[in-house]
Coordinates of C-alpha atoms in Angstrom, one line a residue:
Chain A
M249 CA 0.0 0.0 0.0
S250 CA 1.2 3.5 -0.7
V251 CA 2.1 6.1 2.0
Q252 CA -1.1 8.0 1.1
T253 CA -3.4 5.0 1.6
W254 CA -1.8 4.2 4.9
T255 CA -2.1 7.8 6.0
F256 CA -5.8 8.0 5.2
L257 CA -6.3 4.7 7.0
I258 CA -4.4 5.4 10.2
V259 CA -5.4 9.1 10.5
G260 CA -9.1 8.2 9.7
L261 CA -9.1 5.4 12.3
S262 CA -7.5 7.6 15.0
F263 CA -10.1 10.4 14.3
A264 CA -13.0 7.9 14.6
V265 CA -11.6 6.8 18.0
Y266 CA -11.4 10.5 19.2
I267 CA -14.9 11.3 18.1
G268 CA -16.3 8.0 19.5
L269 CA -14.7 8.8 22.9
A270 CA -16.1 12.4 22.9
I271 CA -19.6 11.1 22.3
W272 CA -19.3 8.5 25.0
S273 CA -18.0 10.9 27.6
R274 CA -19.8 14.2 26.8
A275 CA -20.2 16.7 29.6
R276 CA -23.6 17.4 31.3
S277 CA -22.7 20.0 33.9
T278 CA -20.4 22.9 34.3
G279 CA -18.3 20.9 36.7
E280 CA -17.9 18.2 34.1
F281 CA -17.3 20.7 31.3
Y282 CA -14.6 22.6 33.2
V283 CA -12.8 20.0 35.3
A284 CA -14.4 16.6 34.3
G285 CA -16.3 16.5 37.6
G286 CA -13.0 16.2 39.5
E287 CA -13.0 12.4 39.1
I288 CA -10.3 11.5 36.6
N289 CA -7.9 8.7 37.6
P290 CA -4.4 10.2 38.2
I291 CA -2.7 7.9 35.7
F292 CA -5.2 8.9 33.0
N293 CA -4.9 12.5 34.0
G294 CA -1.1 12.1 33.7
M295 CA -1.5 10.9 30.1
A296 CA -4.0 13.6 29.3
T297 CA -1.7 16.2 30.8
A298 CA 1.2 14.9 28.7
A299 CA -0.9 15.0 25.5
D300 CA -2.2 18.4 26.5
W301 CA 1.3 19.7 27.1
M302 CA 3.1 18.1 24.1
S303 CA 2.0 20.2 21.2
A304 CA 2.9 20.3 17.6
A305 CA 6.0 22.2 18.8
S306 CA 7.2 19.3 21.0
F307 CA 6.3 16.6 18.5
I308 CA 7.3 18.2 15.2
S309 CA 9.6 21.1 15.9
M310 CA 11.6 20.3 19.0
A311 CA 13.8 17.5 17.7
G312 CA 14.2 19.5 14.5
I313 CA 15.5 22.6 16.4
I314 CA 17.9 20.4 18.5
S315 CA 19.2 18.8 15.3
F316 CA 20.3 22.2 14.1
V317 CA 21.4 23.9 17.3
G318 CA 22.6 20.8 19.4
Y319 CA 23.4 21.7 23.0
D320 CA 21.6 25.0 22.8
G321 CA 18.3 23.1 22.4
S322 CA 18.8 21.9 26.0
V323 CA 16.8 25.0 27.1
Y324 CA 13.7 23.3 25.7
L325 CA 14.4 19.9 27.1
M326 CA 15.1 21.1 30.6
G327 CA 12.8 24.1 30.5
W328 CA 9.7 22.2 29.4
T329 CA 10.2 19.3 31.9
G330 CA 11.8 21.0 34.9
G331 CA 8.6 23.1 35.2
Y332 CA 6.7 20.0 36.3
V333 CA 8.9 19.7 39.4
L334 CA 7.7 23.2 40.3
L335 CA 4.2 22.3 39.5
A336 CA 4.2 19.2 41.5
L337 CA 5.9 20.7 44.5
L338 CA 4.7 24.3 44.7
L339 CA 1.4 24.6 42.8
A340 CA -0.7 21.6 41.9
P341 CA -1.5 20.1 45.3
Y342 CA -2.5 23.5 46.8
L343 CA -4.6 24.6 43.9
R344 CA -6.4 21.2 44.0
K345 CA -7.1 21.7 47.7
F346 CA -8.4 25.1 47.0
G347 CA -11.0 23.5 44.7
K348 CA -12.9 25.7 42.2
F349 CA -12.2 25.6 38.5
T350 CA -9.5 28.0 37.2
V351 CA -6.3 30.0 37.9
P352 CA -8.2 33.3 37.8
D353 CA -10.6 31.8 40.4
F354 CA -7.6 31.3 42.8
V355 CA -6.1 34.7 42.1
G356 CA -9.5 36.4 42.5
D357 CA -10.4 34.7 45.8
R358 CA -6.9 34.8 47.3
Y359 CA -6.5 38.5 46.6
Y360 CA -10.2 39.3 47.2
S361 CA -10.1 41.5 44.1
R362 CA -12.0 41.7 40.9
V363 CA -9.1 43.6 39.3
A364 CA -6.7 40.8 40.1
R365 CA -9.2 38.3 38.7
I366 CA -9.6 40.3 35.4
V367 CA -5.8 40.8 35.0
A368 CA -5.5 37.0 35.4
V369 CA -8.3 36.3 32.9
L370 CA -6.8 38.5 30.3
C371 CA -3.4 36.9 30.7
A372 CA -4.9 33.5 30.4
L373 CA -6.8 34.5 27.3
F374 CA -3.7 36.0 25.6
V375 CA -1.4 33.1 26.5
S376 CA -3.9 30.5 25.2
F377 CA -4.7 32.3 22.0
T378 CA -1.0 32.7 21.1
Y379 CA -0.5 29.1 21.6
V380 CA -3.6 27.8 19.8
A381 CA -2.8 29.7 16.6
G382 CA 0.5 27.7 16.3
Q383 CA -1.3 24.4 16.8
M384 CA -3.8 25.0 14.0
R385 CA -0.8 25.8 11.7
G386 CA 0.8 22.5 12.7
V387 CA -2.4 20.7 11.8
G388 CA -2.3 22.4 8.4
I389 CA 1.3 21.4 7.6
V390 CA 0.7 17.7 8.4
F391 CA -2.5 17.6 6.3
S392 CA -1.0 19.3 3.4
R393 CA 2.1 17.1 3.2
F394 CA 0.6 13.7 4.0
L395 CA -3.0 13.9 2.7
N396 CA -2.2 16.1 -0.3
V397 CA -4.8 18.7 0.5
E398 CA -4.3 22.5 0.7
I399 CA -2.9 23.7 4.0
N400 CA -6.1 25.7 4.5
T401 CA -8.4 22.7 3.9
G402 CA -6.3 20.9 6.4
V403 CA -6.9 23.6 9.0
V404 CA -10.6 23.5 8.4
I405 CA -10.8 19.7 8.8
G406 CA -8.8 20.1 12.0
M407 CA -11.2 22.8 13.3
L408 CA -14.2 20.7 12.7
I409 CA -12.8 17.8 14.6
V410 CA -11.7 19.9 17.6
F411 CA -15.0 21.8 17.5
F412 CA -16.9 18.6 17.7
Y413 CA -15.2 17.2 20.8
A414 CA -14.2 20.3 22.7
V415 CA -17.6 21.9 22.4
L416 CA -19.6 18.7 23.0
G417 CA -17.4 16.9 25.5
G418 CA -15.9 19.7 27.6
M419 CA -13.1 18.7 29.9
K420 CA -14.5 15.2 30.3
G421 CA -14.6 14.5 26.6
I422 CA -11.2 16.2 26.1
T423 CA -9.6 14.2 28.8
Y424 CA -10.5 10.7 27.5
T425 CA -9.7 11.9 23.9
Q426 CA -6.3 13.1 25.1
V427 CA -5.6 9.7 26.7
A428 CA -6.1 8.1 23.3
Q429 CA -4.1 10.9 21.7
Y430 CA -1.2 10.3 24.0
C431 CA -1.1 6.7 23.1
V432 CA -1.1 7.5 19.4
L433 CA 1.5 10.2 19.6
I434 CA 4.0 8.4 21.8
F435 CA 3.7 5.2 19.7
A436 CA 4.2 7.3 16.5
Y437 CA 7.3 9.0 18.0
M438 CA 8.9 5.9 19.4
V439 CA 8.5 3.4 16.6
P440 CA 10.6 5.4 14.0
A441 CA 13.1 6.4 16.7
I442 CA 13.7 2.8 17.6
F443 CA 14.0 1.7 14.0
I444 CA 16.5 4.5 13.3
S445 CA 18.4 3.9 16.5
I446 CA 18.9 0.2 15.5
M447 CA 19.9 1.2 12.0
I448 CA 22.5 3.6 13.0
T449 CA 23.9 2.2 16.3
G450 CA 22.4 -1.3 16.6
N451 CA 21.0 -0.2 20.0
P452 CA 17.2 -0.5 20.2
I453 CA 16.8 2.1 23.0
P454 CA 17.2 5.6 21.4
Q455 CA 18.3 7.1 24.7
L456 CA 21.3 4.7 24.8
G457 CA 21.9 4.6 21.1
F458 CA 22.5 8.4 21.4
G459 CA 25.7 7.6 23.3
D460 CA 26.6 4.4 21.5
T461 CA 29.0 3.5 18.7
L462 CA 28.0 3.4 15.1
N463 CA 27.3 -0.1 13.9
D464 CA 29.4 0.3 10.7
G465 CA 32.3 -1.5 12.4
S466 CA 34.3 1.7 12.8
G467 CA 33.8 1.7 16.6
A468 CA 33.4 5.5 16.6
Y469 CA 30.8 7.1 18.9
L470 CA 27.8 8.6 17.2
L471 CA 28.2 12.0 18.9
D472 CA 31.9 12.2 18.0
V473 CA 31.2 11.4 14.3
L474 CA 28.4 14.0 14.3
D475 CA 30.6 16.7 15.8
Q476 CA 33.2 15.9 13.2
L477 CA 30.6 16.1 10.4
N478 CA 29.4 19.4 11.6
R479 CA 32.9 20.8 11.8
D480 CA 33.7 19.5 8.3
F481 CA 30.8 21.4 6.8
G482 CA 31.5 24.6 8.8
F483 CA 28.7 24.2 11.4
A484 CA 29.0 24.5 15.2
T485 CA 29.4 21.2 16.9
F486 CA 26.3 19.3 18.2
T487 CA 27.6 18.9 21.8
G488 CA 28.9 22.4 22.1
G489 CA 26.7 25.5 22.1
S490 CA 26.8 29.0 20.7
K491 CA 24.5 30.8 23.2
S492 CA 26.1 32.5 26.2
T493 CA 25.8 30.7 29.6
I494 CA 23.7 33.5 31.2
D495 CA 21.2 33.4 28.3
V496 CA 20.9 29.6 28.4
F497 CA 20.3 30.0 32.2
F498 CA 17.6 32.6 31.9
I499 CA 15.8 31.0 29.0
T500 CA 15.7 27.7 30.8
A501 CA 14.3 29.3 33.9
A502 CA 11.7 31.3 32.0
L503 CA 10.5 28.1 30.2
M504 CA 10.4 26.2 33.5
V505 CA 8.5 28.8 35.4
G506 CA 6.3 29.6 32.4
T507 CA 5.4 25.9 32.1
A508 CA 4.4 25.8 35.7
G509 CA 2.3 28.9 35.2
L510 CA 0.5 28.0 32.0
P511 CA -3.3 27.9 32.7
H512 CA -4.1 24.9 30.4
V513 CA -1.5 22.8 32.3
I514 CA -2.5 23.9 35.8
V515 CA -6.2 23.3 35.2
R516 CA -5.6 19.7 34.5
F517 CA -4.7 19.2 38.2
Y518 CA -8.2 20.3 39.2
T519 CA -9.6 17.2 37.5
V520 CA -8.3 14.6 39.9
P521 CA -10.3 13.5 43.0
K522 CA -7.8 14.2 45.8
V523 CA -4.8 16.4 46.7
S524 CA -2.5 13.4 46.8
G525 CA -3.9 12.6 43.4
A526 CA -2.7 16.0 42.1
R527 CA 0.9 15.2 43.2
V528 CA 1.0 11.7 41.8
S529 CA -0.6 12.8 38.7
A530 CA 2.2 15.3 38.1
F531 CA 4.6 12.4 38.5
W532 CA 2.8 10.4 35.8
A533 CA 2.5 13.4 33.5
L534 CA 6.3 14.1 33.7
L535 CA 7.1 10.4 33.2
F536 CA 5.0 10.2 30.1
I537 CA 6.5 13.5 28.8
A538 CA 10.0 12.3 29.7
I539 CA 9.7 9.3 27.3
L540 CA 9.3 11.7 24.4
Y541 CA 11.7 14.4 25.7
T542 CA 14.6 12.0 26.3
T543 CA 14.1 10.5 22.9
A544 CA 13.9 13.8 21.1
P545 CA 17.7 14.7 21.3
A546 CA 18.5 11.2 20.1
V547 CA 16.2 11.6 17.2
A548 CA 17.8 15.0 16.5
A549 CA 21.3 13.5 16.4
F550 CA 20.3 10.5 14.2
A551 CA 18.5 12.8 11.8
R552 CA 21.4 15.2 11.6
T553 CA 23.9 12.5 11.0
N554 CA 21.7 10.9 8.3
L555 CA 21.3 14.2 6.6
L556 CA 24.9 15.2 6.6
R557 CA 25.9 11.7 5.4
T558 CA 23.4 11.6 2.5
I559 CA 22.9 15.1 1.0
P560 CA 25.9 17.4 0.8
E561 CA 28.3 17.0 -2.1
R562 CA 25.7 15.0 -4.0
A563 CA 24.6 15.7 -7.6
Y564 CA 21.2 17.4 -7.5
A565 CA 20.1 15.0 -10.3
D566 CA 20.3 11.9 -8.1
V567 CA 18.8 13.1 -4.8
P568 CA 16.5 10.6 -3.0
Q569 CA 12.7 10.8 -3.6
W570 CA 11.9 12.3 -0.2
F571 CA 14.0 15.3 -1.1
A572 CA 11.9 16.1 -4.1
R573 CA 8.7 15.6 -2.2
W574 CA 9.6 18.1 0.5
E575 CA 10.9 20.5 -2.1
D576 CA 7.3 20.6 -3.4
T577 CA 6.1 22.0 0.0
K578 CA 8.9 24.6 -0.2
L579 CA 10.2 23.4 3.1
I580 CA 13.4 22.3 1.4
R581 CA 15.0 24.8 -1.0
F582 CA 18.0 24.3 -3.2
T583 CA 19.6 27.1 -5.3
D584 CA 22.6 26.1 -7.4
K585 CA 24.7 29.2 -6.7
N586 CA 27.9 28.0 -8.4
G587 CA 26.1 26.1 -11.1
D588 CA 28.0 22.9 -10.7
G589 CA 24.9 20.7 -10.3
M590 CA 26.1 19.6 -6.8
I591 CA 24.5 20.4 -3.5
T592 CA 26.8 22.4 -1.4
Y593 CA 25.6 22.5 2.3
S594 CA 27.7 24.7 4.6
G595 CA 27.6 26.7 7.7
N596 CA 29.0 29.5 5.6
G597 CA 26.0 31.4 4.2
A598 CA 27.9 32.7 1.2
V599 CA 28.5 29.3 -0.4
N600 CA 25.5 27.4 1.2
E601 CA 23.0 26.3 -1.4
L602 CA 20.5 24.4 0.7
D603 CA 17.8 25.7 3.1
I604 CA 16.0 23.1 5.2
D605 CA 13.1 24.1 7.4
R606 CA 13.7 22.8 10.9
D607 CA 10.1 21.6 11.2
I608 CA 10.5 18.8 8.7
M609 CA 13.2 16.9 10.5
V610 CA 10.8 14.7 12.5
L611 CA 8.3 14.3 9.7
A612 CA 10.9 13.5 7.1
N613 CA 13.1 11.4 9.3
P614 CA 11.3 8.1 8.5
E615 CA 11.6 8.9 4.8
I616 CA 15.3 9.9 5.1
A617 CA 15.9 6.6 6.9
D618 CA 13.9 4.7 4.3
L619 CA 11.4 3.2 6.8
P620 CA 8.2 1.3 5.6
S621 CA 5.3 3.5 4.5
W622 CA 3.0 2.6 7.5
I623 CA 5.5 4.2 9.8
I624 CA 5.5 7.4 7.8
A625 CA 1.7 7.4 8.0
L626 CA 1.9 6.8 11.8
V627 CA 4.1 9.9 12.2
A628 CA 1.4 11.9 10.4
A629 CA -1.3 10.6 12.8
G630 CA 1.1 11.3 15.8
G631 CA 1.7 14.9 14.7
L632 CA -2.1 15.5 14.4
A633 CA -2.7 13.9 17.8
A634 CA -0.2 16.2 19.3
A635 CA -1.6 19.4 17.7
L636 CA -5.2 18.5 18.2
S637 CA -4.9 17.5 21.9
T638 CA -3.1 20.7 22.8
A639 CA -5.6 22.9 20.8
A640 CA -8.5 21.3 22.6
G641 CA -7.0 21.9 26.0
L642 CA -6.4 25.5 25.1
L643 CA -9.8 26.0 23.7
L644 CA -11.2 24.8 26.9
V645 CA -9.2 27.3 28.9
I646 CA -10.4 30.0 26.6
S647 CA -14.1 29.1 27.0
T648 CA -13.8 28.7 30.8
A649 CA -12.0 32.0 31.1
F650 CA -14.8 33.6 29.1
A651 CA -17.9 32.0 30.5
H652 CA -16.8 31.3 34.1
D653 CA -14.2 33.9 35.0
L654 CA -15.4 36.8 33.0
L655 CA -19.2 36.5 32.6
K656 CA -20.2 34.7 35.8
K657 CA -17.5 35.6 38.3
S658 CA -16.8 39.2 37.2
F659 CA -20.0 40.6 35.8
Y660 CA -23.1 38.4 36.1
P661 CA -23.0 36.4 39.3
D662 CA -26.6 35.3 38.9
L663 CA -26.0 33.3 35.7
S664 CA -27.6 29.9 36.0
E665 CA -25.5 26.8 35.5
R666 CA -27.4 25.9 32.4
R667 CA -26.8 29.2 30.8
E668 CA -23.2 29.3 31.9
L669 CA -22.6 26.0 30.2
G670 CA -24.3 27.3 27.1
F671 CA -22.0 30.4 27.1
A672 CA -19.0 28.1 27.7
R673 CA -19.9 26.1 24.6
I674 CA -20.5 29.3 22.5
A675 CA -17.1 30.6 23.7
A676 CA -15.4 27.3 22.7
G677 CA -17.0 27.5 19.3
G678 CA -16.0 31.1 18.8
A679 CA -12.4 30.3 19.9
V680 CA -12.2 27.4 17.4
I681 CA -13.2 29.8 14.6
L682 CA -10.7 32.4 15.6
A683 CA -7.9 29.8 16.0
G684 CA -8.8 28.5 12.6
Y685 CA -8.6 32.0 11.1
F686 CA -5.0 32.3 12.5
G687 CA -4.2 28.9 11.2
V688 CA -5.2 29.9 7.7
N689 CA -3.7 33.4 7.9
P690 CA -0.8 32.9 10.3
P691 CA 0.6 36.2 11.5
D692 CA 4.4 36.3 10.9
Y693 CA 4.9 36.8 14.6
V694 CA 3.6 33.4 15.8
A695 CA 7.1 32.2 16.7
A696 CA 7.8 35.5 18.5
T697 CA 4.6 35.4 20.4
V698 CA 5.3 32.0 21.9
A699 CA 8.2 33.6 23.7
I700 CA 5.7 36.2 25.0
A701 CA 3.3 33.4 26.1
F702 CA 6.0 31.9 28.4
G703 CA 7.3 35.2 29.5
L704 CA 3.9 36.4 30.5
A705 CA 3.0 33.2 32.3
A706 CA 6.3 33.4 34.2
S707 CA 6.1 37.0 35.1
S708 CA 2.4 37.2 35.9
F709 CA 0.7 34.0 37.3
F710 CA 3.6 32.2 38.8
P711 CA 4.7 34.7 41.5
A712 CA 1.0 35.6 42.3
I713 CA 0.2 31.9 42.9
I714 CA 3.4 31.0 44.8
L715 CA 3.1 34.0 47.1
G716 CA -0.7 33.3 47.5
I717 CA 0.2 29.9 48.9
F718 CA 3.5 30.4 50.7
S719 CA 2.8 33.8 52.2
K720 CA -0.1 34.9 54.3
R721 CA 1.1 38.5 54.3
V722 CA 1.1 39.3 50.6
N723 CA -2.1 41.2 49.9
R724 CA -4.3 42.5 47.1
E725 CA -2.3 45.7 46.5
G726 CA 1.0 43.7 46.4
A727 CA -0.3 41.0 44.0
V728 CA -2.0 43.4 41.6
A729 CA 1.0 45.8 41.5
G730 CA 3.4 42.8 41.1
M731 CA 1.4 41.2 38.2
I732 CA 1.1 44.5 36.4
T733 CA 4.8 45.5 36.7
G734 CA 5.9 42.0 35.8
L735 CA 3.7 42.0 32.8
L736 CA 4.6 45.5 31.6
F737 CA 8.3 44.9 32.1
T738 CA 8.3 41.6 30.2
T739 CA 6.0 42.7 27.4
S740 CA 7.9 46.0 26.8
Y741 CA 11.2 44.2 26.6
I742 CA 9.9 41.6 24.1
V743 CA 8.0 44.2 22.0
Y744 CA 11.0 46.4 21.9
F745 CA 13.3 43.8 20.5
K746 CA 10.9 41.7 18.5
F747 CA 8.7 44.3 16.9
L748 CA 10.0 47.8 17.3
F749 CA 13.7 47.5 16.8
P750 CA 14.3 43.9 15.6
E751 CA 17.6 45.0 14.1
T752 CA 19.0 45.6 17.6
N753 CA 17.9 42.1 18.8
N754 CA 21.4 40.8 19.6
A755 CA 23.6 40.2 22.7
A756 CA 25.3 43.6 22.4
H757 CA 22.0 45.4 23.1
W758 CA 20.3 43.0 25.5
W759 CA 20.3 43.8 29.2
F760 CA 23.0 41.6 30.9
G761 CA 23.0 39.5 27.7
I762 CA 19.5 38.1 28.3
S763 CA 17.5 37.5 25.1
P764 CA 13.8 38.3 24.9
E765 CA 13.1 34.5 25.3
G766 CA 14.7 34.6 28.7
I767 CA 13.4 37.9 30.0
G768 CA 10.4 36.3 31.7
T769 CA 12.8 35.2 34.4
L770 CA 13.8 38.8 35.2
G771 CA 10.1 39.8 34.9
M772 CA 9.3 37.1 37.5
I773 CA 11.9 38.5 39.9
V774 CA 10.6 42.0 39.4
N775 CA 7.1 40.7 40.1
F776 CA 8.2 39.0 43.4
V777 CA 10.1 42.1 44.6
V778 CA 7.2 44.5 43.8
S779 CA 4.6 42.2 45.3
I780 CA 6.4 41.8 48.6
A781 CA 7.5 45.4 48.9
V782 CA 4.0 46.8 48.2
S783 CA 2.4 44.3 50.6
L784 CA 4.7 45.4 53.4
F785 CA 3.5 49.0 53.2
T786 CA -0.2 48.1 52.9
P787 CA -2.6 46.4 55.4
P788 CA -2.4 42.5 55.6
P789 CA -5.2 40.5 53.9
P790 CA -8.5 40.0 55.8
R791 CA -8.8 37.2 58.4
D792 CA -10.9 34.9 56.2
V793 CA -8.3 35.0 53.4
Q794 CA -5.5 34.1 55.9
E795 CA -7.6 31.2 57.1
M796 CA -8.1 30.0 53.6
V797 CA -4.4 30.0 53.0
A798 CA -3.9 28.0 56.2
R799 CA -6.5 25.6 55.0
I800 CA -5.0 24.9 51.6
R801 CA -1.7 24.0 53.2
L802 CA -3.1 21.1 55.1
P803 CA -3.8 17.7 53.5
G804 CA -7.3 17.3 52.1
Chain B
M114 CA -3.6 26.5 62.5
H115 CA -3.0 24.3 65.5
G116 CA 0.2 22.5 66.5
D117 CA 0.1 19.5 64.2
G118 CA -0.8 21.7 61.2
K119 CA 2.3 23.8 61.9
R120 CA 4.5 20.8 62.1
Y121 CA 3.1 19.3 59.0
W122 CA 3.7 22.5 57.1
H123 CA 7.3 22.9 58.4
T124 CA 8.2 19.4 57.5
N125 CA 6.7 20.0 54.0
L126 CA 8.8 23.1 53.6
K127 CA 11.9 21.2 54.6
Y128 CA 11.2 18.6 51.9
L129 CA 10.6 21.3 49.4
T130 CA 13.9 23.0 50.1
A131 CA 15.9 19.8 49.9
I132 CA 14.2 18.6 46.6
L133 CA 14.4 22.0 44.9
S134 CA 18.1 22.3 45.8
V135 CA 18.8 19.0 44.0
W136 CA 16.5 20.2 41.1
F137 CA 18.6 23.4 40.8
L138 CA 22.0 21.8 41.1
V139 CA 21.3 19.1 38.5
S140 CA 19.7 21.3 35.8
F141 CA 21.1 24.7 36.3
G142 CA 24.3 23.5 37.9
C143 CA 25.4 20.3 36.0
G144 CA 23.5 21.1 32.8
I145 CA 24.4 24.8 32.4
L146 CA 26.9 26.4 34.8
W147 CA 29.4 23.6 35.0
V148 CA 28.8 22.1 31.7
E149 CA 32.2 22.8 30.3
Q150 CA 34.1 21.3 33.2
L151 CA 31.8 18.2 33.3
N152 CA 32.3 17.8 29.5
Q153 CA 35.9 16.8 30.3
I154 CA 34.5 13.6 31.8
R155 CA 33.2 11.0 29.3
I156 CA 30.8 8.2 29.9
G157 CA 30.6 6.0 26.8
G158 CA 29.9 8.3 23.9
F159 CA 28.5 11.1 26.1
Q160 CA 30.3 14.1 27.5
L161 CA 28.9 14.3 31.0
G162 CA 27.8 17.9 31.0
F163 CA 26.0 17.5 27.7
W164 CA 24.4 14.3 29.0
F165 CA 23.1 16.1 32.1
A166 CA 21.6 18.9 29.9
Q167 CA 19.8 16.6 27.4
Q168 CA 19.1 13.4 29.4
G169 CA 20.2 13.3 33.1
S170 CA 18.3 16.3 34.3
I171 CA 15.0 15.0 32.9
Y172 CA 15.5 11.6 34.6
T173 CA 16.3 13.4 37.8
F174 CA 13.1 15.5 37.6
V175 CA 11.0 12.4 37.3
V176 CA 12.7 10.8 40.3
L177 CA 12.4 14.0 42.4
I178 CA 8.7 14.2 41.9
L179 CA 8.4 10.5 42.8
V180 CA 10.4 11.0 46.0
Y181 CA 8.2 14.0 46.9
V182 CA 5.0 12.0 46.4
G183 CA 6.3 9.2 48.6
L184 CA 7.5 11.6 51.4
M185 CA 4.2 13.5 51.3
N186 CA 2.0 10.4 51.4
R187 CA 3.9 9.3 54.5
L188 CA 3.6 12.7 56.1
D189 CA -0.2 12.9 55.2
A190 CA -0.7 9.5 56.9
Q191 CA 1.2 10.6 60.0
Y192 CA -0.9 13.8 60.2
R193 CA -4.1 11.9 59.9
A194 CA -3.1 9.4 62.6
E195 CA -2.3 12.3 64.9
E196 CA -5.5 14.1 64.1
A197 CA -7.4 10.9 64.9
D198 CA -5.6 10.6 68.3
S199 CA -6.3 14.1 69.4

């Protein structure tokens, strides 16, 4: 069977499963819609969290980026996993004990303030929209390459599917669908990784093959060979980096703290029955995530080695088939500058003739390694599972923020549960359409705004929640002042370098050598300092709030 | 908060400090600040600093959460037993 037939079959089958699950587990109350009634088994919640968390960026882009930047890619590996330690230790159990539905709920109640709640809602909406636009784009790319439809048609198909199960199923439907999506995506990631690991190193475990010798009898270690290949073609070595230590440090911290502060991740911990369940669920989530994250750098190294051994110095006339297929999508571009008919690939931009989009490394890897067509189809289904599960989780946060936090809690407290549920569904529907619009007309700044999403989560939510739990003294005035200064500081720094003066976006102009990607860490510190300082000069929180803090610290 | 609650919370804070210190040392320490020095040491095909940055820190994170879950489950049980006694 051809790759295309296999893709239709596997993708179609996986979609049928998602829709079936959504119908079987649709939500009937706001409690079920927002937090699945708080009765999800922690292992399932761990899988759902993992699927929710691992987006098109983790599945498709991450290994691709690492394959080009090597050690510098560690910021994503550590940043996007280390945040779970913070989540499990500092946030999840207490927010679960607090009960309720959302992060703005906690911020609003703990700081007895509508302003604080609204600031939190607006951040949640902004962060989620930024993120969801990228997901729909990922869906479009996978559809266009593997199902031979227009990118835009792909986006519309993706929208319909997400619309169906997010609007109908709410959190309950999404959770069970995400469990299925986790299984699909991890299988789709691991199978080709294992095949390629065996092919290159003879070791079936990619994490070990990564540090093993090549199986061509030379006895040379993979990473040494790769470093040498990179040097030969004028690139930086894989195991060395080119970012400064301080920048790596700040970016990693911003990603970690941002991860712990992302509303669609936090809300997952409201869905388990008990406080101890929230802790153990974070463990399962990270374990399931770690399987993919420890494989990713290995895949990156294999893909880079394969690429450097097959393509450069080759006559353009006899490139392999996959090369031509990806050229059609314009994600690989070859311009024969010196007219010798050979492909020159080099770290030196003046003589380099080949542009490879980083995003295709994972998707093209099975083709580069010449794996059977069903595996290529599986990777397509995995990429879709990753993008759709994250999109659904985000849409839910958007609809909750709108119907629950904004309408009910901030403006119309008398809203009946039935009507609130109706508004939540309308909001989810509206969000799908908006996300689809951004998927079809992607703003150029999607990549730049993801940096903002993490920066904002790090510099706004994280300090407010941590201080809300670990201090009884931090009050409304402190928290609001802290969130606003943290936000303004981080946003202005990013906007300055990314949008206003992009030509100055380099280490010479950055403060202390911190790039816009890492500035959220500094924003977080600013937020902490301002919150504490302002609180000390203003009256302590009321008694009932202090008692609430005491209560959430005790086991449930 | 009465006596037991205070003790529970302080023990929790002690656990948090210990675990977060390891978290920091392994990721920011071994993976970033001391990566050059550790890269002088090799284990199989890996330079040690690089291994911490792309593999070791992630394994450590998983273990750290597991340890915390275990410690807190024990602490919760103790707290409940004392609650029941008083």
